[in-house]
Amino acid sequence: MAPQHVEHLKDWMNQMHQLANRADDDGLGFTPETFGRSKVVDADADSATFEYVVQKSDCNFSNNFHGGAIATLVDNLTTAALFTRERKYFQYAGVSTDLHVTYVSAAPLGMTVLLECKVVKVGSGLANTTAVLKDKATGRVLATASHTKFNTDSRMGGGSKL
């Protein structure tokens, strides 16, 4: 565990939670609780592990973690892993160009899930990340994912000029 990376990531997660929970004329954002209910367990320069408890609002009619909720969580937390340290590129979160999730096993309501997110590569234009979701109690793999992000820094006033 690298404490400076954990603290940097916790600060970014708190900022995203506040941003996602702001109400505007259209109401709350799409994923207001993702960051607030995700706990940073560990982080280093290119990875982060999060803990997340499956809530009723995350479940399908069978009271299992809904695939769409899993994909949203993977999207947000693999992006968060980009903020474990300062980077030259991806000063902003960027946008997804590809998100692939393979669902392996069900995660019932109330299960504590570990999400192990890794930053594979960060370049000036794209970032590649992966995630493995596991049952915290047993270590059983629930899903695997890969996520590609496009850098929007130049459009947001950041340093990257594509």
JSON list of N, CA and C in Angstrom, two decimals, residues 51-94:
[
{"chain": "A", "resi": 51, "resn": "GLU", "atom": "N", "xyz": [-13.94, -1.46, -2.35]},
{"chain": "A", "resi": 51, "resn": "GLU", "atom": "CA", "xyz": [-14.93, -2.34, -1.74]},
{"chain": "A", "resi": 51, "resn": "GLU", "atom": "C", "xyz": [-16.29, -1.69, -1.99]},
{"chain": "A", "resi": 52, "resn": "TYR", "atom": "N", "xyz": [-17.27, -2.52, -2.35]},
{"chain": "A", "resi": 52, "resn": "TYR", "atom": "CA", "xyz": [-18.60, -2.01, -2.66]},
{"chain": "A", "resi": 52, "resn": "TYR", "atom": "C", "xyz": [-19.63, -3.03, -2.19]},
{"chain": "A", "resi": 53, "resn": "VAL", "atom": "N", "xyz": [-20.63, -2.58, -1.45]},
{"chain": "A", "resi": 53, "resn": "VAL", "atom": "CA", "xyz": [-21.70, -3.47, -0.98]},
{"chain": "A", "resi": 53, "resn": "VAL", "atom": "C", "xyz": [-22.89, -3.32, -1.93]},
{"chain": "A", "resi": 54, "resn": "VAL", "atom": "N", "xyz": [-23.36, -4.45, -2.47]},
{"chain": "A", "resi": 54, "resn": "VAL", "atom": "CA", "xyz": [-24.48, -4.45, -3.41]},
{"chain": "A", "resi": 54, "resn": "VAL", "atom": "C", "xyz": [-25.75, -4.01, -2.68]},
{"chain": "A", "resi": 55, "resn": "GLN", "atom": "N", "xyz": [-26.35, -2.93, -3.18]},
{"chain": "A", "resi": 55, "resn": "GLN", "atom": "CA", "xyz": [-27.58, -2.36, -2.61]},
{"chain": "A", "resi": 55, "resn": "GLN", "atom": "C", "xyz": [-28.80, -2.77, -3.44]},
{"chain": "A", "resi": 56, "resn": "LYS", "atom": "N", "xyz": [-29.97, -2.59, -2.87]},
{"chain": "A", "resi": 56, "resn": "LYS", "atom": "CA", "xyz": [-31.22, -2.91, -3.57]},
{"chain": "A", "resi": 56, "resn": "LYS", "atom": "C", "xyz": [-31.32, -2.16, -4.89]},
{"chain": "A", "resi": 57, "resn": "SER", "atom": "N", "xyz": [-30.89, -0.89, -4.89]},
{"chain": "A", "resi": 57, "resn": "SER", "atom": "CA", "xyz": [-30.97, -0.08, -6.11]},
{"chain": "A", "resi": 57, "resn": "SER", "atom": "C", "xyz": [-30.02, -0.57, -7.20]},
{"chain": "A", "resi": 58, "resn": "ASP", "atom": "N", "xyz": [-29.07, -1.46, -6.85]},
{"chain": "A", "resi": 58, "resn": "ASP", "atom": "CA", "xyz": [-28.12, -2.02, -7.83]},
{"chain": "A", "resi": 58, "resn": "ASP", "atom": "C", "xyz": [-28.63, -3.32, -8.44]},
{"chain": "A", "resi": 59, "resn": "CYS", "atom": "N", "xyz": [-29.75, -3.84, -7.94]},
{"chain": "A", "resi": 59, "resn": "CYS", "atom": "CA", "xyz": [-30.17, -5.20, -8.26]},
{"chain": "A", "resi": 59, "resn": "CYS", "atom": "C", "xyz": [-31.24, -5.29, -9.35]},
{"chain": "A", "resi": 60, "resn": "ASN", "atom": "N", "xyz": [-31.26, -6.46, -10.00]},
{"chain": "A", "resi": 60, "resn": "ASN", "atom": "CA", "xyz": [-32.32, -6.79, -10.95]},
{"chain": "A", "resi": 60, "resn": "ASN", "atom": "C", "xyz": [-33.50, -7.41, -10.17]},
{"chain": "A", "resi": 61, "resn": "PHE", "atom": "N", "xyz": [-34.47, -7.94, -10.87]},
{"chain": "A", "resi": 61, "resn": "PHE", "atom": "CA", "xyz": [-35.65, -8.52, -10.21]},
{"chain": "A", "resi": 61, "resn": "PHE", "atom": "C", "xyz": [-35.34, -9.76, -9.40]},
{"chain": "A", "resi": 62, "resn": "SER", "atom": "N", "xyz": [-34.19, -10.38, -9.64]},
{"chain": "A", "resi": 62, "resn": "SER", "atom": "CA", "xyz": [-33.78, -11.57, -8.88]},
{"chain": "A", "resi": 62, "resn": "SER", "atom": "C", "xyz": [-32.94, -11.20, -7.66]},
{"chain": "A", "resi": 63, "resn": "ASN", "atom": "N", "xyz": [-32.84, -9.91, -7.36]},
{"chain": "A", "resi": 63, "resn": "ASN", "atom": "CA", "xyz": [-32.02, -9.42, -6.25]},
{"chain": "A", "resi": 63, "resn": "ASN", "atom": "C", "xyz": [-30.55, -9.78, -6.39]},
{"chain": "A", "resi": 64, "resn": "ASN", "atom": "N", "xyz": [-30.08, -9.77, -7.64]},
{"chain": "A", "resi": 64, "resn": "ASN", "atom": "CA", "xyz": [-28.66, -9.93, -7.94]},
{"chain": "A", "resi": 64, "resn": "ASN", "atom": "C", "xyz": [-28.16, -8.65, -8.59]},
{"chain": "A", "resi": 65, "resn": "PHE", "atom": "N", "xyz": [-26.88, -8.38, -8.42]},
{"chain": "A", "resi": 65, "resn": "PHE", "atom": "CA", "xyz": [-26.22, -7.20, -8.98]},
{"chain": "A", "resi": 65, "resn": "PHE", "atom": "C", "xyz": [-26.53, -7.14, -10.47]},
{"chain": "A", "resi": 66, "resn": "HIS", "atom": "N", "xyz": [-27.18, -6.08, -10.92]},
{"chain": "A", "resi": 66, "resn": "HIS", "atom": "CA", "xyz": [-27.59, -5.92, -12.31]},
{"chain": "A", "resi": 66, "resn": "HIS", "atom": "C", "xyz": [-26.36, -5.65, -13.18]},
{"chain": "A", "resi": 67, "resn": "GLY", "atom": "N", "xyz": [-26.32, -6.25, -14.36]},
{"chain": "A", "resi": 67, "resn": "GLY", "atom": "CA", "xyz": [-25.20, -6.07, -15.27]},
{"chain": "A", "resi": 67, "resn": "GLY", "atom": "C", "xyz": [-24.92, -4.63, -15.62]},
{"chain": "A", "resi": 68, "resn": "GLY", "atom": "N", "xyz": [-25.97, -3.83, -15.79]},
{"chain": "A", "resi": 68, "resn": "GLY", "atom": "CA", "xyz": [-25.79, -2.42, -16.09]},
{"chain": "A", "resi": 68, "resn": "GLY", "atom": "C", "xyz": [-25.17, -1.67, -14.92]},
{"chain": "A", "resi": 69, "resn": "ALA", "atom": "N", "xyz": [-25.56, -2.04, -13.71]},
{"chain": "A", "resi": 69, "resn": "ALA", "atom": "CA", "xyz": [-24.98, -1.41, -12.52]},
{"chain": "A", "resi": 69, "resn": "ALA", "atom": "C", "xyz": [-23.51, -1.80, -12.38]},
{"chain": "A", "resi": 70, "resn": "ILE", "atom": "N", "xyz": [-23.20, -3.04, -12.70]},
{"chain": "A", "resi": 70, "resn": "ILE", "atom": "CA", "xyz": [-21.80, -3.49, -12.67]},
{"chain": "A", "resi": 70, "resn": "ILE", "atom": "C", "xyz": [-20.99, -2.70, -13.69]},
{"chain": "A", "resi": 71, "resn": "ALA", "atom": "N", "xyz": [-21.51, -2.57, -14.91]},
{"chain": "A", "resi": 71, "resn": "ALA", "atom": "CA", "xyz": [-20.80, -1.83, -15.96]},
{"chain": "A", "resi": 71, "resn": "ALA", "atom": "C", "xyz": [-20.57, -0.37, -15.55]},
{"chain": "A", "resi": 72, "resn": "THR", "atom": "N", "xyz": [-21.57, 0.24, -14.92]},
{"chain": "A", "resi": 72, "resn": "THR", "atom": "CA", "xyz": [-21.43, 1.62, -14.46]},
{"chain": "A", "resi": 72, "resn": "THR", "atom": "C", "xyz": [-20.35, 1.72, -13.39]},
{"chain": "A", "resi": 73, "resn": "LEU", "atom": "N", "xyz": [-20.37, 0.79, -12.46]},
{"chain": "A", "resi": 73, "resn": "LEU", "atom": "CA", "xyz": [-19.37, 0.79, -11.40]},
{"chain": "A", "resi": 73, "resn": "LEU", "atom": "C", "xyz": [-17.96, 0.60, -11.98]},
{"chain": "A", "resi": 74, "resn": "VAL", "atom": "N", "xyz": [-17.82, -0.33, -12.91]},
{"chain": "A", "resi": 74, "resn": "VAL", "atom": "CA", "xyz": [-16.53, -0.56, -13.57]},
{"chain": "A", "resi": 74, "resn": "VAL", "atom": "C", "xyz": [-16.08, 0.70, -14.30]},
{"chain": "A", "resi": 75, "resn": "ASP", "atom": "N", "xyz": [-16.98, 1.33, -15.03]},
{"chain": "A", "resi": 75, "resn": "ASP", "atom": "CA", "xyz": [-16.66, 2.56, -15.75]},
{"chain": "A", "resi": 75, "resn": "ASP", "atom": "C", "xyz": [-16.11, 3.60, -14.79]},
{"chain": "A", "resi": 76, "resn": "ASN", "atom": "N", "xyz": [-16.83, 3.85, -13.70]},
{"chain": "A", "resi": 76, "resn": "ASN", "atom": "CA", "xyz": [-16.42, 4.89, -12.76]},
{"chain": "A", "resi": 76, "resn": "ASN", "atom": "C", "xyz": [-15.15, 4.54, -11.99]},
{"chain": "A", "resi": 77, "resn": "LEU", "atom": "N", "xyz": [-15.00, 3.30, -11.57]},
{"chain": "A", "resi": 77, "resn": "LEU", "atom": "CA", "xyz": [-13.86, 2.97, -10.71]},
{"chain": "A", "resi": 77, "resn": "LEU", "atom": "C", "xyz": [-12.58, 2.70, -11.49]},
{"chain": "A", "resi": 78, "resn": "THR", "atom": "N", "xyz": [-12.67, 2.21, -12.72]},
{"chain": "A", "resi": 78, "resn": "THR", "atom": "CA", "xyz": [-11.44, 2.12, -13.52]},
{"chain": "A", "resi": 78, "resn": "THR", "atom": "C", "xyz": [-10.98, 3.53, -13.90]},
{"chain": "A", "resi": 79, "resn": "THR", "atom": "N", "xyz": [-11.92, 4.44, -14.09]},
{"chain": "A", "resi": 79, "resn": "THR", "atom": "CA", "xyz": [-11.56, 5.84, -14.32]},
{"chain": "A", "resi": 79, "resn": "THR", "atom": "C", "xyz": [-10.90, 6.40, -13.07]},
{"chain": "A", "resi": 80, "resn": "ALA", "atom": "N", "xyz": [-11.46, 6.11, -11.91]},
{"chain": "A", "resi": 80, "resn": "ALA", "atom": "CA", "xyz": [-10.87, 6.59, -10.66]},
{"chain": "A", "resi": 80, "resn": "ALA", "atom": "C", "xyz": [-9.44, 6.11, -10.51]},
{"chain": "A", "resi": 81, "resn": "ALA", "atom": "N", "xyz": [-9.16, 4.89, -10.96]},
{"chain": "A", "resi": 81, "resn": "ALA", "atom": "CA", "xyz": [-7.80, 4.35, -10.85]},
{"chain": "A", "resi": 81, "resn": "ALA", "atom": "C", "xyz": [-6.79, 5.21, -11.61]},
{"chain": "A", "resi": 82, "resn": "LEU", "atom": "N", "xyz": [-7.25, 5.96, -12.62]},
{"chain": "A", "resi": 82, "resn": "LEU", "atom": "CA", "xyz": [-6.35, 6.87, -13.33]},
{"chain": "A", "resi": 82, "resn": "LEU", "atom": "C", "xyz": [-5.87, 8.00, -12.42]},
{"chain": "A", "resi": 83, "resn": "PHE", "atom": "N", "xyz": [-6.57, 8.22, -11.32]},
{"chain": "A", "resi": 83, "resn": "PHE", "atom": "CA", "xyz": [-6.24, 9.35, -10.44]},
{"chain": "A", "resi": 83, "resn": "PHE", "atom": "C", "xyz": [-5.53, 8.90, -9.17]},
{"chain": "A", "resi": 84, "resn": "THR", "atom": "N", "xyz": [-4.82, 7.79, -9.23]},
{"chain": "A", "resi": 84, "resn": "THR", "atom": "CA", "xyz": [-4.03, 7.36, -8.09]},
{"chain": "A", "resi": 84, "resn": "THR", "atom": "C", "xyz": [-2.77, 8.21, -7.96]},
{"chain": "A", "resi": 85, "resn": "ARG", "atom": "N", "xyz": [-2.43, 8.93, -9.00]},
{"chain": "A", "resi": 85, "resn": "ARG", "atom": "CA", "xyz": [-1.27, 9.82, -8.97]},
{"chain": "A", "resi": 85, "resn": "ARG", "atom": "C", "xyz": [-1.45, 10.89, -10.04]},
{"chain": "A", "resi": 86, "resn": "GLU", "atom": "N", "xyz": [-0.62, 11.90, -9.97]},
{"chain": "A", "resi": 86, "resn": "GLU", "atom": "CA", "xyz": [-0.65, 12.94, -10.99]},
{"chain": "A", "resi": 86, "resn": "GLU", "atom": "C", "xyz": [-0.12, 12.35, -12.30]},
{"chain": "A", "resi": 87, "resn": "ARG", "atom": "N", "xyz": [-0.74, 12.71, -13.39]},
{"chain": "A", "resi": 87, "resn": "ARG", "atom": "CA", "xyz": [-0.31, 12.25, -14.70]},
{"chain": "A", "resi": 87, "resn": "ARG", "atom": "C", "xyz": [-0.19, 13.44, -15.65]},
{"chain": "A", "resi": 88, "resn": "LYS", "atom": "N", "xyz": [0.63, 13.27, -16.67]},
{"chain": "A", "resi": 88, "resn": "LYS", "atom": "CA", "xyz": [0.77, 14.32, -17.68]},
{"chain": "A", "resi": 88, "resn": "LYS", "atom": "C", "xyz": [-0.51, 14.42, -18.50]},
{"chain": "A", "resi": 89, "resn": "TYR", "atom": "N", "xyz": [-1.12, 13.28, -18.78]},
{"chain": "A", "resi": 89, "resn": "TYR", "atom": "CA", "xyz": [-2.35, 13.23, -19.56]},
{"chain": "A", "resi": 89, "resn": "TYR", "atom": "C", "xyz": [-3.50, 12.77, -18.67]},
{"chain": "A", "resi": 90, "resn": "PHE", "atom": "N", "xyz": [-4.69, 12.96, -19.15]},
{"chain": "A", "resi": 90, "resn": "PHE", "atom": "CA", "xyz": [-5.91, 12.58, -18.42]},
{"chain": "A", "resi": 90, "resn": "PHE", "atom": "C", "xyz": [-6.02, 13.35, -17.10]},
{"chain": "A", "resi": 91, "resn": "GLN", "atom": "N", "xyz": [-5.86, 14.67, -17.22]},
{"chain": "A", "resi": 91, "resn": "GLN", "atom": "CA", "xyz": [-6.09, 15.52, -16.06]},
{"chain": "A", "resi": 91, "resn": "GLN", "atom": "C", "xyz": [-7.58, 15.57, -15.75]},
{"chain": "A", "resi": 92, "resn": "TYR", "atom": "N", "xyz": [-8.39, 15.35, -16.78]},
{"chain": "A", "resi": 92, "resn": "TYR", "atom": "CA", "xyz": [-9.83, 15.21, -16.63]},
{"chain": "A", "resi": 92, "resn": "TYR", "atom": "C", "xyz": [-10.15, 13.74, -16.86]},
{"chain": "A", "resi": 93, "resn": "ALA", "atom": "N", "xyz": [-11.34, 13.33, -16.64]},
{"chain": "A", "resi": 93, "resn": "ALA", "atom": "CA", "xyz": [-11.66, 11.90, -16.68]},
{"chain": "A", "resi": 93, "resn": "ALA", "atom": "C", "xyz": [-11.72, 11.30, -18.08]},
{"chain": "A", "resi": 94, "resn": "GLY", "atom": "N", "xyz": [-11.84, 12.11, -19.11]},
{"chain": "A", "resi": 94, "resn": "GLY", "atom": "CA", "xyz": [-11.95, 11.57, -20.46]},
{"chain": "A", "resi": 94, "resn": "GLY", "atom": "C", "xyz": [-13.32, 10.96, -20.71]}
]
